[in-house]
């Protein structure tokens, strides 16, 4: 796989280099120079394929020139070892539950796939790799769990102090082994900025092998296309075109769907749904992309004021506002609307959703009412509701039971290193 930088000022690289670099030196984002089509025969038999089988075919088509078939099979079978149920919530409205992995959020797909791909590349190397990851809640624990115990890899998670839920914080700070958590006095955007600075710092680059595990890493995007194919496989016999609604923050998940489209998956329309950080819905409405400082919401994994995958989103859609508008609708909801949605869907359909997923449901409903023709609508359920107990229990007026995996980390003691959002302090920590 050959990749270019979206800023076009860095040389093209292969997958291995893109995965370990994370970001190109010109501070753009790596994108494949060519996204190959899957053969017609794949789509003809797709309804017979399991998720790991689909994952294998998609990955082979994308990176088969660089990774052997046997390695790809081992990577996808080990990484994608959990279910993705498609639940009918209402007529023509389905929930694609992406939260049945170890950290109960969809980021397990990206993190588990990337860690195994890196471990594959490192088998032939002698070096140690330091992974820096900024998290607004769920990325950090998914990445850390994905890399837990992987030899020659050290993981440092940066998270904004006081801005993640108690359960999320426990998940980030109780892992141990090769995983450390830095509690940053600042916002998620500060954390993301610190990580970017570290990657661009010449001093650090000359002394340490660093890499990123945020959704800017191309290895995170590949597995985020698998479940779009899987949802298609499960609904193709309904005979109606598919509309996907994706609760979005950094837009990595939605880019996974756009990659699937480019590989030939017939998707009629996308909905980009978010919270009060409505930078992309506003872009879709006005044509102006205006990043802003993030604001805190109850759907905090999407509290992103400057979506990092936006250049990829734009390029996958052809680069022009008109083309974007034709293929993607933008929707956004306030905190009070999110609570009402959770309550309404619980009352009417007995289905419990996390705040992000609720945004996905409502974005789909509103977009469907504007689209013509019969369609099958699928919203992505990005996290288990138990990860947001306070909000969800309040909205549905019921207790929800914590899954065993979550309870285990809640019972452990928090271990974090407190730090200001001053870069020099982080630099000292990395070089120590
Ligand atoms: C990260 C996350 C999102 C946003 O995904 P992006 O790929 O950043 O757009 C949505 N919901 C949950 C629960 C998340 O953890």
Short mmCIF file of C-alpha atoms and ligand atoms in Angstrom, two decimals:
data_model
loop_
_atom_site.label_atom_id
_atom_site.label_comp_id
_atom_site.label_asym_id
_atom_site.label_seq_id
_atom_site.Cartn_x
_atom_site.Cartn_y
_atom_site.Cartn_z
CA UNK A 1 0.00 0.00 0.00
CA UNK A 2 1.41 3.36 -1.00
CA UNK A 3 0.41 6.42 1.01
CA UNK A 4 0.70 10.16 0.39
CA UNK A 5 0.37 13.10 2.76
CA UNK A 6 -2.76 15.23 2.45
CA UNK A 7 -0.44 18.27 2.56
CA UNK A 8 1.59 16.90 -0.38
CA UNK A 9 4.89 18.12 1.12
CA UNK A 10 6.24 14.77 2.37
CA UNK A 11 7.39 11.78 0.34
CA UNK A 12 5.07 8.84 -0.23
CA UNK A 13 5.61 5.89 2.12
CA UNK A 14 4.56 2.26 2.47
CA UNK A 15 2.13 0.98 5.09
CA UNK A 16 4.81 -0.04 7.60
CA UNK A 17 6.31 3.43 7.61
CA UNK A 18 2.92 5.16 7.79
CA UNK A 19 1.85 2.99 10.70
CA UNK A 20 4.95 3.72 12.78
CA UNK A 21 5.22 7.38 11.83
CA UNK A 22 1.56 8.09 12.51
CA UNK A 23 1.86 11.58 11.00
CA UNK A 24 3.85 12.61 7.94
CA UNK A 25 6.63 15.20 8.63
CA UNK A 26 4.61 17.96 6.92
CA UNK A 27 1.88 17.47 9.55
CA UNK A 28 -0.70 16.28 7.02
CA UNK A 29 -2.40 12.87 7.18
CA UNK A 30 -1.46 9.68 5.37
CA UNK A 31 -3.92 8.50 2.74
CA UNK A 32 -3.67 5.57 0.32
CA UNK A 33 -2.72 6.71 -3.20
CA UNK A 34 -5.17 4.12 -4.49
CA UNK A 35 -8.13 2.40 -2.84
CA UNK A 36 -8.74 -0.80 -4.81
CA UNK A 37 -12.22 -2.10 -5.64
CA UNK A 38 -13.36 -5.46 -4.32
CA UNK A 39 -14.42 -7.88 -7.07
CA UNK A 40 -18.11 -8.35 -7.96
CA UNK A 41 -17.81 -11.97 -6.81
CA UNK A 42 -17.14 -10.71 -3.25
CA UNK A 43 -20.41 -8.77 -3.18
CA UNK A 44 -22.32 -11.69 -4.71
CA UNK A 45 -21.43 -13.98 -1.81
CA UNK A 46 -21.06 -11.39 0.94
CA UNK A 47 -24.25 -12.50 2.74
CA UNK A 48 -22.58 -15.87 3.35
CA UNK A 49 -19.43 -14.37 4.90
CA UNK A 50 -18.72 -13.93 8.61
CA UNK A 51 -17.23 -10.71 9.95
CA UNK A 52 -13.66 -12.13 10.14
CA UNK A 53 -14.01 -13.47 6.59
CA UNK A 54 -15.13 -10.05 5.36
CA UNK A 55 -12.29 -8.44 7.33
CA UNK A 56 -9.81 -10.80 5.67
CA UNK A 57 -10.99 -10.03 2.13
CA UNK A 58 -11.06 -6.27 2.71
CA UNK A 59 -7.63 -6.21 4.36
CA UNK A 60 -6.07 -8.44 1.71
CA UNK A 61 -7.37 -6.15 -1.01
CA UNK A 62 -5.96 -3.07 0.74
CA UNK A 63 -2.60 -4.25 2.10
CA UNK A 64 -2.00 -7.66 0.55
CA UNK A 65 0.99 -6.31 -1.36
CA UNK A 66 2.80 -5.69 1.93
CA UNK A 67 1.51 -8.28 4.41
CA UNK A 68 1.19 -11.99 3.64
CA UNK A 69 -2.22 -13.67 3.51
CA UNK A 70 -1.38 -15.88 6.47
CA UNK A 71 -0.35 -12.88 8.58
CA UNK A 72 -3.51 -10.99 7.58
CA UNK A 73 -5.64 -13.94 8.55
CA UNK A 74 -3.94 -14.20 11.96
CA UNK A 75 -4.25 -10.45 12.57
CA UNK A 76 -7.96 -10.17 11.74
CA UNK A 77 -8.97 -13.37 13.49
CA UNK A 78 -7.21 -12.33 16.69
CA UNK A 79 -8.30 -8.67 16.51
CA UNK A 80 -11.94 -9.07 15.46
CA UNK A 81 -12.90 -11.83 17.88
CA UNK A 82 -16.20 -10.41 19.15
CA UNK A 83 -19.76 -10.11 17.85
CA UNK A 84 -21.32 -7.13 16.04
CA UNK A 85 -25.09 -7.61 16.46
CA UNK A 86 -27.49 -5.72 14.20
CA UNK A 87 -30.56 -4.95 16.30
CA UNK A 88 -33.89 -3.90 14.82
CA UNK A 89 -35.15 -0.94 16.86
CA UNK A 90 -38.04 0.15 14.65
CA UNK A 91 -39.27 -0.46 11.11
CA UNK A 92 -36.30 0.25 8.78
CA UNK A 93 -34.14 1.45 11.72
CA UNK A 94 -31.31 -0.76 12.93
CA UNK A 95 -28.61 -0.38 15.56
CA UNK A 96 -25.19 -1.78 14.64
CA UNK A 97 -23.71 -2.57 18.05
CA UNK A 98 -19.97 -1.98 17.88
CA UNK A 99 -19.46 -2.18 21.64
CA UNK A 100 -18.97 -5.87 22.34
CA UNK A 101 -15.17 -5.76 22.43
CA UNK A 102 -13.02 -5.67 25.60
CA UNK A 103 -13.48 -1.95 26.37
CA UNK A 104 -17.12 -1.81 25.28
CA UNK A 105 -16.65 0.85 22.59
CA UNK A 106 -16.09 0.75 18.83
CA UNK A 107 -12.48 1.89 19.21
CA UNK A 108 -11.59 -1.71 20.05
CA UNK A 109 -11.70 -2.42 16.30
CA UNK A 110 -9.04 0.13 15.43
CA UNK A 111 -6.88 -0.46 18.48
CA UNK A 112 -6.83 -4.25 18.33
CA UNK A 113 -6.14 -4.32 14.60
CA UNK A 114 -3.39 -1.69 14.80
CA UNK A 115 -1.60 -3.35 17.72
CA UNK A 116 -1.47 -6.69 15.96
CA UNK A 117 -0.34 -5.11 12.72
CA UNK A 118 2.47 -3.28 14.55
CA UNK A 119 3.47 -6.42 16.43
CA UNK A 120 3.65 -8.17 13.05
CA UNK A 121 5.99 -5.50 11.64
CA UNK A 122 8.09 -5.44 14.86
CA UNK A 123 8.75 -9.18 14.72
CA UNK A 124 11.66 -8.48 12.40
CA UNK A 125 12.92 -5.36 14.24
CA UNK A 126 14.96 -4.93 17.36
CA UNK A 127 13.69 -1.52 18.43
CA UNK A 128 11.36 -0.40 21.19
CA UNK A 129 8.35 1.69 20.27
CA UNK A 130 6.70 4.38 22.40
CA UNK A 131 3.05 5.02 21.62
CA UNK A 132 1.55 8.35 22.63
CA UNK A 133 -2.20 8.68 22.54
CA UNK A 134 -4.54 11.54 23.42
CA UNK A 135 -7.99 10.48 24.53
CA UNK A 136 -11.28 12.20 25.19
CA UNK A 137 -12.48 9.05 26.92
CA UNK A 138 -12.61 5.81 25.01
CA UNK A 139 -9.60 5.78 22.69
CA UNK A 140 -7.08 5.54 25.50
CA UNK A 141 -8.47 2.44 27.13
CA UNK A 142 -9.09 0.71 23.80
CA UNK A 143 -5.54 1.43 22.67
CA UNK A 144 -4.04 0.46 26.01
CA UNK A 145 -6.01 -2.81 26.15
CA UNK A 146 -5.05 -3.48 22.56
CA UNK A 147 -1.34 -3.16 23.39
CA UNK A 148 -1.36 -4.59 26.90
CA UNK A 149 1.60 -6.91 27.34
CA UNK A 150 2.80 -6.54 23.72
CA UNK A 151 6.62 -6.83 23.88
CA UNK A 152 8.82 -3.84 22.92
CA UNK A 153 5.83 -1.47 23.03
CA UNK A 154 5.27 1.17 25.71
CA UNK A 155 2.02 3.13 25.77
CA UNK A 156 1.42 6.58 27.31
CA UNK A 157 -2.14 7.88 27.42
CA UNK A 158 -2.87 11.62 27.79
CA UNK A 159 -6.34 12.48 29.06
CA UNK A 160 -7.95 15.77 30.16
CA UNK A 161 -8.26 15.90 33.95
CA UNK A 162 -11.89 16.02 35.13
CA UNK A 163 -13.27 15.75 31.61
CA UNK A 164 -13.79 12.01 31.28
CA UNK A 165 -16.38 9.98 33.18
CA UNK A 166 -15.37 8.23 36.41
CA UNK A 167 -15.63 4.82 34.77
CA UNK A 168 -13.59 5.96 31.76
CA UNK A 169 -10.92 7.32 34.09
CA UNK A 170 -10.76 4.02 35.95
CA UNK A 171 -10.42 2.18 32.64
CA UNK A 172 -7.50 4.46 31.70
CA UNK A 173 -5.62 4.46 34.98
CA UNK A 174 -5.85 0.90 36.29
CA UNK A 175 -4.24 -1.09 33.50
CA UNK A 176 -0.58 -1.20 34.61
CA UNK A 177 2.23 -3.21 32.96
CA UNK A 178 3.48 -1.38 29.82
CA UNK A 179 0.71 1.27 30.05
CA UNK A 180 0.96 4.70 31.78
CA UNK A 181 -1.73 7.41 32.11
CA UNK A 182 -0.91 11.16 32.14
CA UNK A 183 -3.65 13.31 33.66
CA UNK A 184 -3.35 16.65 31.83
CA UNK A 185 -4.55 19.92 33.33
CA UNK A 186 -6.38 21.04 30.16
CA UNK A 187 -8.88 20.00 27.49
CA UNK A 188 -8.83 17.12 25.03
CA UNK A 189 -7.66 19.55 22.35
CA UNK A 190 -4.67 20.40 24.59
CA UNK A 191 -3.87 16.69 24.87
CA UNK A 192 -4.12 16.27 21.11
CA UNK A 193 -1.90 19.30 20.58
CA UNK A 194 0.73 17.97 23.00
CA UNK A 195 0.83 14.67 21.15
CA UNK A 196 1.21 16.42 17.80
CA UNK A 197 4.00 18.62 19.22
CA UNK A 198 5.85 15.57 20.53
CA UNK A 199 5.77 13.98 17.08
CA UNK A 200 7.10 17.10 15.40
CA UNK A 201 9.85 17.74 17.99
CA UNK A 202 13.24 17.07 16.35
CA UNK A 203 14.94 16.35 19.67
CA UNK A 204 12.45 13.63 20.59
CA UNK A 205 12.45 12.23 17.06
CA UNK A 206 16.21 11.80 17.07
CA UNK A 207 16.22 9.98 20.43
CA UNK A 208 13.01 7.92 20.55
CA UNK A 209 10.91 5.81 18.23
CA UNK A 210 7.50 7.30 18.72
CA UNK A 211 4.22 6.53 17.14
CA UNK A 212 0.62 7.61 17.40
CA UNK A 213 -2.43 5.51 18.02
CA UNK A 214 -5.06 8.19 17.59
CA UNK A 215 -7.54 7.94 14.77
CA UNK A 216 -4.95 9.80 12.68
CA UNK A 217 -3.08 6.48 12.34
CA UNK A 218 -4.04 4.85 9.06
CA UNK A 219 -4.05 1.41 10.72
CA UNK A 220 -7.05 2.53 12.77
CA UNK A 221 -9.12 3.34 9.70
CA UNK A 222 -8.83 0.05 7.86
CA UNK A 223 -10.74 -2.09 10.43
CA UNK A 224 -13.35 0.64 10.80
CA UNK A 225 -14.54 -0.23 7.30
CA UNK A 226 -15.24 -3.90 8.14
CA UNK A 227 -18.54 -3.45 9.92
CA UNK A 228 -20.10 -1.37 7.16
CA UNK A 229 -19.64 -4.38 4.86
CA UNK A 230 -20.95 -6.64 7.61
CA UNK A 231 -24.13 -4.55 8.03
CA UNK A 232 -24.63 -4.67 4.27
CA UNK A 233 -24.16 -8.45 4.31
CA UNK A 234 -26.87 -8.75 6.96
CA UNK A 235 -29.39 -6.47 5.23
CA UNK A 236 -28.77 -6.99 1.50
CA UNK A 237 -31.68 -9.42 1.27
CA UNK A 238 -34.09 -6.69 2.41
CA UNK A 239 -33.46 -5.21 -1.04
CA UNK A 240 -33.35 -1.53 -0.01
CA UNK A 241 -30.45 0.92 -0.25
CA UNK A 242 -28.49 1.56 2.96
CA UNK A 243 -28.19 4.81 4.88
CA UNK A 244 -25.65 4.95 7.73
CA UNK A 245 -25.66 7.46 10.54
CA UNK A 246 -22.33 7.79 12.35
CA UNK A 247 -21.96 9.56 15.72
CA UNK A 248 -18.78 11.52 15.05
CA UNK A 249 -15.98 13.38 16.83
CA UNK A 250 -12.70 13.09 14.94
CA UNK A 251 -14.48 11.50 11.94
CA UNK A 252 -12.33 8.38 11.81
CA UNK A 253 -15.35 6.11 12.04
CA UNK A 254 -17.11 7.87 9.17
CA UNK A 255 -13.92 7.73 7.08
CA UNK A 256 -14.01 3.94 7.53
CA UNK A 257 -17.42 3.97 5.85
CA UNK A 258 -16.15 6.17 3.03
CA UNK A 259 -13.28 3.75 2.41
CA UNK A 260 -15.84 0.94 2.20
CA UNK A 261 -17.76 2.99 -0.38
CA UNK A 262 -14.63 3.50 -2.46
CA UNK A 263 -14.01 -0.23 -2.39
CA UNK A 264 -17.40 -0.71 -4.01
CA UNK A 265 -19.85 -1.04 -1.11
CA UNK A 266 -23.17 0.47 -2.24
CA UNK A 267 -24.14 3.01 0.43
CA UNK A 268 -26.85 5.48 -0.55
CA UNK A 269 -26.13 8.19 1.98
CA UNK A 270 -24.23 9.01 5.20
CA UNK A 271 -25.31 11.11 8.15
CA UNK A 272 -22.64 12.80 10.25
CA UNK A 273 -24.24 13.30 13.66
CA UNK A 274 -22.68 15.02 16.64
CA UNK A 275 -23.16 17.09 19.78
CA UNK A 276 -22.78 20.85 20.34
CA UNK A 277 -19.32 20.64 18.74
CA UNK A 278 -21.02 20.92 15.36
CA UNK A 279 -18.03 21.95 13.23
CA UNK A 280 -18.72 19.44 10.45
CA UNK A 281 -22.54 19.81 10.32
CA UNK A 282 -21.93 23.56 10.03
CA UNK A 283 -19.43 22.95 7.24
CA UNK A 284 -22.00 20.83 5.41
CA UNK A 285 -24.55 23.61 5.78
CA UNK A 286 -22.36 26.61 4.91
CA UNK A 287 -19.24 25.34 3.13
CA UNK A 288 -17.02 26.94 5.79
CA UNK A 289 -14.82 24.73 7.96
CA UNK A 290 -14.27 26.66 11.18
CA UNK A 291 -12.59 24.77 14.04
CA UNK A 292 -13.44 26.09 17.50
CA UNK A 293 -12.36 25.28 21.06
CA UNK A 294 -14.28 22.19 22.14
CA UNK A 295 -17.24 22.48 24.48
CA UNK A 296 -18.05 19.89 27.12
CA UNK A 297 -21.12 17.71 26.52
CA UNK A 298 -22.61 14.49 27.89
CA UNK A 299 -21.47 12.73 24.68
CA UNK A 300 -17.88 13.49 25.65
CA UNK A 301 -16.07 11.10 23.31
CA UNK A 302 -17.19 13.52 20.58
CA UNK A 303 -16.15 16.77 22.30
CA UNK A 304 -13.82 17.71 19.47
CA UNK A 305 -13.46 21.28 18.22
CA UNK A 306 -11.00 20.55 15.43
CA UNK A 307 -11.79 17.13 13.94
CA UNK A 308 -8.45 15.58 13.07
CA UNK A 309 -9.65 13.42 10.18
CA UNK A 310 -11.36 16.28 8.35
CA UNK A 311 -8.77 16.38 5.49
CA UNK A 312 -9.34 12.66 4.93
CA UNK A 313 -13.11 13.06 5.10
CA UNK A 314 -12.90 15.78 2.47
CA UNK A 315 -10.54 13.93 0.17
CA UNK A 316 -12.54 10.67 0.36
CA UNK A 317 -15.61 12.63 -0.72
CA UNK A 318 -13.88 14.25 -3.67
CA UNK A 319 -12.64 17.44 -2.06
CA UNK A 320 -15.48 19.82 -2.93
CA UNK A 321 -18.28 21.09 -0.72
CA UNK A 322 -20.98 20.32 -3.34
CA UNK A 323 -19.93 16.68 -3.48
CA UNK A 324 -19.80 16.43 0.32
CA UNK A 325 -23.28 17.95 0.69
CA UNK A 326 -24.73 15.49 -1.81
CA UNK A 327 -23.39 12.43 0.01
CA UNK A 328 -23.48 13.39 3.70
CA UNK A 329 -26.10 15.12 5.87
CA UNK A 330 -25.03 16.85 9.08
CA UNK A 331 -27.07 16.74 12.30
CA UNK A 332 -26.32 17.82 15.83
CA UNK A 333 -28.05 17.74 19.22
CA UNK A 334 -27.81 19.56 22.54
CA UNK A 335 -27.38 17.76 25.86
CA UNK A 336 -31.07 18.15 26.75
CA UNK A 337 -32.10 16.73 23.37
CA UNK A 338 -29.76 13.76 23.88
CA UNK A 339 -31.39 12.94 27.23
CA UNK A 340 -34.86 13.16 25.68
CA UNK A 341 -33.83 10.81 22.86
CA UNK A 342 -32.48 8.21 25.31
CA UNK A 343 -35.69 8.37 27.30
CA UNK A 344 -38.00 8.26 24.27
CA UNK A 345 -36.35 5.26 22.63
CA UNK A 346 -36.28 3.38 25.93
CA UNK A 347 -39.98 4.07 26.50
CA UNK A 348 -41.11 3.34 22.96
CA UNK A 349 -38.78 0.52 21.91
CA UNK A 350 -37.26 -0.72 25.16
CA UNK A 351 -33.79 -0.07 23.74
CA UNK A 352 -31.09 1.52 25.91
CA UNK A 353 -28.48 3.76 24.26
CA UNK A 354 -25.39 5.65 25.36
CA UNK A 355 -25.41 9.42 24.63
CA UNK A 356 -23.31 9.05 21.44
CA UNK A 357 -25.51 6.27 20.14
CA UNK A 358 -28.62 8.35 20.89
CA UNK A 359 -27.23 11.06 18.62
CA UNK A 360 -26.76 8.42 15.94
CA UNK A 361 -30.34 7.22 16.28
CA UNK A 362 -31.84 10.70 16.06
CA UNK A 363 -29.55 11.81 13.25
CA UNK A 364 -30.73 8.80 11.26
CA UNK A 365 -34.41 9.46 12.00
CA UNK A 366 -34.18 13.10 10.99
CA UNK A 367 -32.21 12.36 7.83
CA UNK A 368 -34.59 9.56 6.80
CA UNK A 369 -37.52 11.96 6.97
CA UNK A 370 -35.71 14.18 4.45
CA UNK A 371 -34.61 11.43 2.02
CA UNK A 372 -36.92 10.06 -0.63
CA UNK A 373 -37.55 6.39 -1.36
CA UNK A 374 -37.48 3.24 0.73
CA UNK A 375 -34.23 2.67 2.59
CA UNK A 376 -32.74 0.56 5.36
CA UNK A 377 -31.34 2.88 8.02
CA UNK A 378 -28.46 1.82 10.27
CA UNK A 379 -27.04 3.90 13.12
CA UNK A 380 -23.74 2.93 14.68
CA UNK A 381 -23.96 2.18 18.41
CA UNK A 382 -20.50 3.30 19.46
CA UNK A 383 -20.40 2.54 23.20
CA UNK A 384 -22.18 0.38 25.76
CA UNK A 385 -24.69 2.45 27.78
CA UNK A 386 -23.11 1.27 31.04
CA UNK A 387 -20.03 3.37 30.25
CA UNK A 388 -22.22 6.43 30.86
CA UNK A 389 -24.33 5.22 33.79
CA UNK A 390 -25.07 8.64 35.33
CA UNK A 391 -26.59 10.13 32.20
CA UNK A 392 -28.36 6.98 31.05
CA UNK A 393 -29.81 5.94 34.42
CA UNK A 394 -31.10 9.43 34.89
CA UNK A 395 -32.76 9.48 31.48
CA UNK A 396 -34.45 6.07 31.71
CA UNK A 397 -35.06 6.15 35.44
CA UNK A 398 -33.72 2.60 35.79
CA UNK A 399 -30.52 1.06 37.09
CA UNK A 400 -28.23 -0.48 34.50
CA UNK A 401 -25.99 -3.37 35.40
CA UNK A 402 -22.27 -2.87 34.80
CA UNK A 403 -20.81 -5.59 32.61
CA UNK A 404 -18.20 -7.64 34.49
CA UNK A 405 -15.24 -6.14 32.56
CA UNK A 406 -16.23 -2.64 33.66
CA UNK A 407 -16.86 -3.57 37.28
CA UNK A 408 -13.38 -5.10 37.51
CA UNK A 409 -11.64 -1.82 36.60
CA UNK A 410 -13.94 0.25 38.82
CA UNK A 411 -12.80 -1.84 41.79
CA UNK A 412 -9.11 -1.10 41.16
CA UNK A 413 -7.10 1.89 42.41
CA UNK A 414 -6.46 4.84 40.05
CA UNK A 415 -2.79 5.44 39.12
CA UNK A 416 -2.07 8.57 37.04
CA UNK A 417 0.77 11.07 36.63
CA UNK A 418 -0.49 14.66 36.86
CA UNK A 419 0.90 17.15 34.37
CA UNK A 420 0.27 20.71 33.15
CA UNK A 421 -0.44 21.34 29.46
CA UNK A 422 3.06 22.75 29.05
CA UNK A 423 4.97 20.84 26.37
CA UNK A 424 8.38 20.97 28.13
CA UNK A 425 7.06 18.83 30.97
CA UNK A 426 5.81 16.18 28.58
CA UNK A 427 9.10 16.27 26.68
CA UNK A 428 11.09 15.63 29.86
CA UNK A 429 8.82 12.72 30.67
CA UNK A 430 9.26 11.17 27.23
CA UNK A 431 13.03 11.60 27.17
CA UNK A 432 13.51 10.37 30.77
C1 LIG B 1 -14.50 8.05 19.65
C2 LIG B 1 -15.96 7.91 19.79
C3 LIG B 1 -16.85 8.49 18.88
C4 LIG B 1 -16.36 9.34 17.73
O1 LIG B 1 -15.66 8.60 16.76
P1 LIG B 1 -14.72 9.34 15.68
O2 LIG B 1 -14.10 8.26 14.90
O3 LIG B 1 -13.72 10.15 16.48
O4 LIG B 1 -15.60 10.23 14.89
C5 LIG B 1 -18.20 8.28 19.05
N1 LIG B 1 -18.68 7.55 20.08
C6 LIG B 1 -17.87 6.99 20.99
C7 LIG B 1 -18.46 6.22 22.11
C8 LIG B 1 -16.49 7.14 20.88
O5 LIG B 1 -15.69 6.57 21.78
#
